[in-house]
Amino acid sequence: MSPFQALRDLATEAAIISSSAATLGWDQETGMPAKASPWRSRQLGWLAGREHQLRTSQRWQAALDQAEPDNDRELASLREMRRNFERAACLPTAFVERETELTSQAKHAWAEARSKDDFAAFAPYLEQIVALLREKADLWGFEHEPYDALLEDYERGWTAEGIAGLFEALAPELRETAARAVERSVSRSPVLPAGPYPIEAQQAFNREVAASMGFDFDQGRIDTTTHPFCTTLGPADVRLTTRYDLDDFTSSLFGVMHEAGHGLYEQGLWAADFGLPAGGACSYGIHESQSRLWENHVGRSRAFWEKWLPVAGRHFPQLSGVSLDDFLAYVWKAGFTPIRVEADEATYDLHILLRFDLERRLLRGELAVADVPAAWNDAFEASFGSRPPSDREGCLQDIHWSMGGIGYFPTYTLGNLGAAQLFAAACRHPEIGSGVEKADYAGLLKWLRENVHDAGATLPPADLIRRATGEEPSAAAHLAHLRERYTA
Amino acid sequence: MSPFQALRDLATEAAIISSSAATLGWDQETGMPAKASPWRSRQLGWLAGREHQLRTSQRWQAALDQAEPDNDRELASLREMRRNFERAACLPTAFVERETELTSQAKHAWAEARSKDDFAAFAPYLEQIVALLREKADLWGFEHEPYDALLEDYERGWTAEGIAGLFEALAPELRETAARAVERSVSRSPVLPAGPYPIEAQQAFNREVAASMGFDFDQGRIDTTTHPFCTTLGPADVRLTTRYDLDDFTSSLFGVMHEAGHGLYEQGLWAADFGLPAGGACSYGIHESQSRLWENHVGRSRAFWEKWLPVAGRHFPQLSGVSLDDFLAYVWKAGFTPIRVEADEATYDLHILLRFDLERRLLRGELAVADVPAAWNDAFEASFGSRPPSDREGCLQDIHWSMGGIGYFPTYTLGNLGAAQLFAAACRHPEIGSGVEKADYAGLLKWLRENVHDAGATLPPADLIRRATGEEPSAAAHLAHLRERYTA
């Protein structure tokens, strides 16, 4: 056996376990009978236990110690795996168990607090979560502030200060663009012709679009769930989901284009390295850059609808009299909603900036949990011009903090910035740019394969952006895109 | 920990693993993308390995040695588990690996041989399988003949001689009834009104029928596959499948009623004993008795269609002018087909008798593999009056032998006999019989729960029949049923 093969075999075994769990998780969301839930939790618990056991085993450590990479991909995988192993080793088992227990309780407490609009009921859990995450950051160690240590799980190589700098540069123009987008949209108050848009027709249309993007249905499928997602069940098995609104076919379509963006990334990763960092995604932000690129830069573009509006008209006869301009006004409608997941492209990042600032202050000890609702509402008012009608539509709306996911939110905006930067860089190649203008995305996908997907996690996200675009990670392309689309 | 709890915990863990594999297997059949197959095999292989490792572990053996049952159910579970462990211990690992390898190759060879109608290509594999199964029987040991040892896996407590006696008593009248059923059906040549019977309407109707049987959709669902099946993914998660024929809604309906019969059995087993023999099915034959009971004794009865034909007419307008008698003539149509899985109720067992006799002679060394096609065709001609047009429609039609499943076929007919005997016994209770006459099956299901399902595998199948019916297992009820339905 080659000095790297033992590690490769262990990584494959871990991937077998985690992808089996992913299959059970997919079934849980797509159609599992209601009462099957407790047993499914036991199955998932058992699989998670086996994976954790393997990843922290002496066999794993020995394989890491003895591995001798043959090439750069193996070298990068080894580096990442050593880093992950060392980080895992920093956390005592008792700490991990405490974290699992607390977040499991906190998720339930959050769901109940949200449904009752009762922040005080969730506050004690958030207190404990913040304390635990500060402890975790101490265990991992950091140079400047605790947030940096947590960020390593989501977007390695970034620091809170780096993100803050990026966001500060983004904020003023973002606010202005958002305000102008909303103003313009409100004045036009665009509407879609009345439904129903039958689900079967939506499914046929979505499938046609996803296939045209390059999504391989021999290695994937689309199902229906309340919350759309993309999950990978194996090196040739990527599942997307969406939800259907009978009054608005664009809801399921943009859901599919977003998830298919994630799915194209997963299908572009190297199957031969499945389970190894070289065959895995680079980061949450880079993953999100792929979904946002296809959803927003492709799916909400004029060129896309020049080609696809007539096709949509064949699936949905009520679209036959709609002009491209009127339709695009609907696709580009913007408005200030308190709810992040309902936000449009022009206002979305404002929700993220708000969250990043609050959670950074929480971790620094500059903001007390009890003061979160007021701080949230003040920040929201400063950005959106009004206060959320309730905490349910304010600081209680997201599940992330209850899961211990502080540090996750910035990856949404990093994804938006990455999408714009990568798309612009790709389109600077004349043949890709002219393809995109004709809604032909073969060249774009090839470029993404070569510049993003092939690399897997062999380099940190900022390096990947640098290598692919020749630029520092920046907000410029994203702002230019929003300006052009929403204020021109 | 109580002296039985350790064993219970291990059995639960084994059930967690096997039910996770069942979930992956279900997904494989219901919608997995084509190219996902190789990875899925690796996942299933890993899970099978973990289950085998656990079931043959020293922990398992120690728990068996130290268990002290608190009650009769635990005592029965312990007895069955000790028996299974001892049987497993009889087989050297090298033997098990050889068997796995051979049957895996043989399945592929069989599929290819069948598609090319080339028995000679499959013969060498069948030779090896027969030799291997004789070796296996020797390893397990037996009193009279090798078949007995294999039968213990499918229908414990039965011997080949016992089954032969039962089948011999059945054969003459079965042949006569089948001939009269076919003659009567051919003379009437019943037809169903022309399709299409839309799939959505079939699904709605099937669901209504399955729910009226008592199938709990909060603990199960129905999906679509090429070959209908029922699989259990957890103590509250039973999945049925069926297939749709646009020209004949009864095809998917009887598929659903058959699988829901299996499903009601699974839903009736004790969730608290899930993973233990007391919470598992008694045998293949008893399982089949439940599916046949609901499919044939309920679903093909006059009383059932008195209630459900008008309902079907609301789902399928083309049925509106059809009389109950004409419809029942269609439901009871009979004919001699060479293909077992297409056979009707009146002729089905003839296919099984033929297979049982041949495979028993194969194992005894009285029939050479090379002589199987001729022996098959002779036997078929003796039963059905004509020779199969090809081996593909003869001795190559079934997958069972290629999987090493000699001893499995008799359970289909044991299921038919059990269905008739149990149904007749239940209906002797006036309130159950009168319920059945009104197509109200609550009393019937309650009786099955108490007399079949609750027992799990705490007693052997023949004992279960004796206890439930007060009679020896016999063909009398089945023959009386066929006579009444097909020759009256």
Short mmCIF file of C-alpha atoms in Angstrom, two decimals, chain A residues 145-364:
data_model
loop_
_atom_site.label_atom_id
_atom_site.label_comp_id
_atom_site.label_asym_id
_atom_site.label_seq_id
_atom_site.Cartn_x
_atom_site.Cartn_y
_atom_site.Cartn_z
CA GLU A 145 -10.63 38.00 18.76
CA PRO A 146 -12.75 34.88 19.47
CA TYR A 147 -14.77 35.32 16.28
CA ASP A 148 -11.65 34.48 14.24
CA ALA A 149 -11.40 31.02 15.76
CA LEU A 150 -15.02 30.19 14.90
CA LEU A 151 -14.70 31.60 11.41
CA GLU A 152 -12.08 28.96 10.65
CA ASP A 153 -14.87 26.38 10.55
CA TYR A 154 -16.77 28.25 7.88
CA GLU A 155 -14.32 30.38 5.94
CA ARG A 156 -10.79 29.48 6.82
CA GLY A 157 -8.17 32.15 6.38
CA TRP A 158 -10.59 34.99 7.00
CA THR A 159 -10.58 37.09 10.17
CA ALA A 160 -13.38 39.12 11.66
CA GLU A 161 -11.35 42.22 10.98
CA GLY A 162 -10.91 41.28 7.34
CA ILE A 163 -14.60 40.70 6.93
CA ALA A 164 -15.44 43.90 8.78
CA GLY A 165 -13.19 45.83 6.44
CA LEU A 166 -14.84 44.30 3.42
CA PHE A 167 -18.31 44.94 4.79
CA GLU A 168 -17.49 48.54 5.77
CA ALA A 169 -16.34 49.24 2.25
CA LEU A 170 -19.55 47.71 0.99
CA ALA A 171 -22.06 49.27 3.35
CA PRO A 172 -22.56 52.89 2.19
CA GLU A 173 -23.10 52.15 -1.48
CA LEU A 174 -25.09 49.04 -0.63
CA ARG A 175 -27.53 51.08 1.44
CA GLU A 176 -27.87 53.64 -1.30
CA THR A 177 -28.37 51.06 -4.04
CA ALA A 178 -30.89 49.16 -1.96
CA ALA A 179 -32.87 52.33 -1.28
CA ARG A 180 -32.92 53.25 -4.96
CA ALA A 181 -33.86 49.68 -5.97
CA VAL A 182 -36.78 49.65 -3.55
CA GLU A 183 -37.91 53.10 -4.61
CA ARG A 184 -37.83 52.15 -8.30
CA SER A 185 -39.58 48.85 -7.69
CA VAL A 186 -42.31 50.38 -5.54
CA SER A 187 -43.02 52.98 -8.20
CA ARG A 188 -43.45 50.27 -10.85
CA SER A 189 -45.20 47.75 -8.54
CA PRO A 190 -44.65 44.92 -11.03
CA VAL A 191 -46.96 41.90 -11.01
CA LEU A 192 -46.93 38.45 -12.57
CA PRO A 193 -50.01 37.28 -14.53
CA ALA A 194 -52.38 35.40 -12.25
CA GLY A 195 -51.84 31.71 -11.50
CA PRO A 196 -52.30 28.90 -11.23
CA TYR A 197 -48.90 27.84 -12.54
CA PRO A 198 -49.42 24.04 -12.37
CA ILE A 199 -46.73 22.17 -10.45
CA GLU A 200 -46.15 19.65 -13.26
CA ALA A 201 -45.47 22.52 -15.68
CA GLN A 202 -43.14 24.17 -13.16
CA GLN A 203 -41.28 20.89 -12.73
CA ALA A 204 -40.88 20.41 -16.48
CA PHE A 205 -39.65 23.97 -16.95
CA ASN A 206 -37.26 23.85 -13.98
CA ARG A 207 -35.80 20.59 -15.23
CA GLU A 208 -35.24 22.04 -18.67
CA VAL A 209 -33.44 25.03 -17.17
CA ALA A 210 -31.33 22.94 -14.77
CA ALA A 211 -30.30 20.61 -17.60
CA SER A 212 -29.35 23.62 -19.75
CA MET A 213 -27.11 24.84 -16.90
CA GLY A 214 -25.30 21.49 -17.09
CA PHE A 215 -26.83 19.71 -14.11
CA ASP A 216 -26.54 15.97 -14.78
CA PHE A 217 -29.78 14.18 -13.95
CA ASP A 218 -28.03 10.81 -14.25
CA GLN A 219 -26.16 11.93 -11.14
CA GLY A 220 -28.91 13.80 -9.35
CA ARG A 221 -32.59 14.64 -9.00
CA ILE A 222 -35.00 17.30 -7.77
CA ASP A 223 -37.52 16.75 -5.00
CA THR A 224 -39.92 18.88 -2.98
CA THR A 225 -39.34 20.21 0.54
CA THR A 226 -40.51 23.14 2.67
CA HIS A 227 -37.02 24.64 2.66
CA PRO A 228 -34.99 24.14 -0.53
CA PHE A 229 -31.57 22.56 -0.12
CA CYS A 230 -28.82 20.66 -1.93
CA THR A 231 -27.22 17.56 -0.45
CA THR A 232 -24.66 15.10 -1.73
CA LEU A 233 -25.27 11.38 -1.17
CA GLY A 234 -22.25 10.12 -3.07
CA PRO A 235 -19.70 11.11 -5.73
CA ALA A 236 -22.39 10.75 -8.40
CA ASP A 237 -25.53 11.55 -6.45
CA VAL A 238 -26.51 15.17 -5.82
CA ARG A 239 -30.05 15.90 -4.67
CA LEU A 240 -31.71 19.28 -5.05
CA THR A 241 -35.02 20.34 -3.60
CA THR A 242 -37.39 23.24 -4.16
CA ARG A 243 -40.88 24.33 -3.17
CA TYR A 244 -43.79 25.34 -5.38
CA ASP A 245 -45.96 28.44 -5.31
CA LEU A 246 -48.99 28.00 -7.58
CA ASP A 247 -49.16 31.78 -8.02
CA ASP A 248 -45.50 32.34 -8.90
CA PHE A 249 -43.45 29.89 -10.96
CA THR A 250 -40.28 31.98 -10.44
CA SER A 251 -40.18 30.96 -6.78
CA SER A 252 -39.49 27.28 -7.52
CA LEU A 253 -37.35 28.17 -10.54
CA PHE A 254 -34.94 30.45 -8.66
CA GLY A 255 -34.90 27.87 -5.88
CA VAL A 256 -33.82 25.24 -8.40
CA MET A 257 -31.25 27.52 -10.04
CA HIS A 258 -29.78 28.37 -6.64
CA GLU A 259 -29.60 24.74 -5.51
CA ALA A 260 -28.41 23.59 -8.95
CA GLY A 261 -25.59 26.12 -8.56
CA HIS A 262 -24.58 24.27 -5.40
CA GLY A 263 -25.20 21.01 -7.25
CA LEU A 264 -23.00 21.89 -10.24
CA TYR A 265 -20.20 22.62 -7.78
CA GLU A 266 -20.70 19.23 -6.12
CA GLN A 267 -20.88 17.48 -9.49
CA GLY A 268 -17.70 19.31 -10.52
CA LEU A 269 -15.66 18.09 -7.56
CA TRP A 270 -13.33 15.20 -8.33
CA ALA A 271 -15.04 11.88 -7.68
CA ALA A 272 -11.65 10.18 -7.33
CA ASP A 273 -10.95 12.40 -4.31
CA PHE A 274 -14.42 12.01 -2.75
CA GLY A 275 -13.99 12.15 1.03
CA LEU A 276 -10.66 13.98 0.83
CA PRO A 277 -10.39 17.78 1.08
CA ALA A 278 -9.15 17.85 -2.53
CA GLY A 279 -12.53 16.39 -3.54
CA GLY A 280 -14.62 18.54 -1.20
CA ALA A 281 -15.93 22.08 -1.26
CA CYS A 282 -13.52 24.92 -0.48
CA SER A 283 -15.74 26.78 2.00
CA TYR A 284 -19.30 27.85 2.77
CA GLY A 285 -18.70 31.17 1.07
CA ILE A 286 -17.34 29.61 -2.12
CA HIS A 287 -20.28 27.16 -2.14
CA GLU A 288 -22.66 30.07 -1.82
CA SER A 289 -20.83 31.94 -4.59
CA GLN A 290 -21.81 29.13 -6.95
CA SER A 291 -25.47 29.14 -6.01
CA ARG A 292 -25.75 32.93 -6.14
CA LEU A 293 -23.90 33.10 -9.45
CA TRP A 294 -26.41 30.82 -11.16
CA GLU A 295 -29.45 32.19 -9.37
CA ASN A 296 -28.71 35.90 -9.67
CA HIS A 297 -26.09 36.59 -12.30
CA VAL A 298 -27.49 34.03 -14.72
CA GLY A 299 -31.11 33.47 -13.67
CA ARG A 300 -32.13 37.09 -13.07
CA SER A 301 -30.36 38.47 -16.14
CA ARG A 302 -31.95 40.01 -19.22
CA ALA A 303 -30.03 37.63 -21.52
CA PHE A 304 -31.39 34.61 -19.68
CA TRP A 305 -35.00 35.73 -20.03
CA GLU A 306 -34.59 36.76 -23.65
CA LYS A 307 -34.11 33.08 -24.29
CA TRP A 308 -36.27 31.53 -21.57
CA LEU A 309 -39.35 33.78 -21.37
CA PRO A 310 -40.71 32.36 -24.66
CA VAL A 311 -40.02 28.84 -23.34
CA ALA A 312 -41.78 29.67 -20.08
CA GLY A 313 -44.69 30.94 -22.19
CA ARG A 314 -45.07 27.48 -23.72
CA HIS A 315 -45.30 25.94 -20.23
CA PHE A 316 -47.48 28.75 -18.81
CA PRO A 317 -49.89 30.18 -21.41
CA GLN A 318 -50.76 33.17 -19.20
CA LEU A 319 -47.27 34.57 -19.89
CA SER A 320 -47.92 34.92 -23.62
CA GLY A 321 -48.72 38.66 -23.58
CA VAL A 322 -46.04 39.68 -21.09
CA SER A 323 -43.22 41.89 -22.37
CA LEU A 324 -39.63 41.15 -21.44
CA ASP A 325 -39.31 44.53 -19.68
CA ASP A 326 -42.42 43.99 -17.59
CA PHE A 327 -41.29 40.50 -16.70
CA LEU A 328 -37.80 41.68 -15.71
CA ALA A 329 -39.33 44.39 -13.54
CA TYR A 330 -41.06 41.57 -11.66
CA VAL A 331 -37.86 39.50 -11.43
CA TRP A 332 -36.02 42.58 -10.13
CA LYS A 333 -38.66 43.69 -7.66
CA ALA A 334 -37.12 44.91 -4.41
CA GLY A 335 -38.52 45.82 -1.03
CA PHE A 336 -37.59 46.10 2.64
CA THR A 337 -38.73 42.98 4.43
CA PRO A 338 -37.67 42.19 8.00
CA ILE A 339 -37.18 38.53 7.06
CA ARG A 340 -33.79 37.58 5.62
CA VAL A 341 -34.89 34.48 3.72
CA GLU A 342 -37.56 36.51 1.91
CA ALA A 343 -35.17 39.33 1.01
CA ASP A 344 -34.34 40.17 -2.60
CA GLU A 345 -30.92 40.48 -4.16
CA ALA A 346 -30.70 44.26 -3.65
CA THR A 347 -31.36 44.24 0.09
CA TYR A 348 -30.12 40.80 1.19
CA ASP A 349 -26.64 41.81 2.32
CA LEU A 350 -28.02 44.46 4.68
CA HIS A 351 -29.46 41.59 6.72
CA ILE A 352 -26.03 39.95 6.89
CA LEU A 353 -24.12 43.08 7.83
CA LEU A 354 -26.50 43.58 10.74
CA ARG A 355 -26.04 40.01 11.99
CA PHE A 356 -22.25 39.99 11.61
CA ASP A 357 -21.87 43.15 13.64
CA LEU A 358 -24.16 41.89 16.43
CA GLU A 359 -22.60 38.46 16.75
CA ARG A 360 -19.09 39.88 16.69
CA ARG A 361 -20.00 42.23 19.55
CA LEU A 362 -21.66 39.36 21.43
CA LEU A 363 -18.47 37.31 21.27
CA ARG A 364 -16.29 40.26 22.22
#
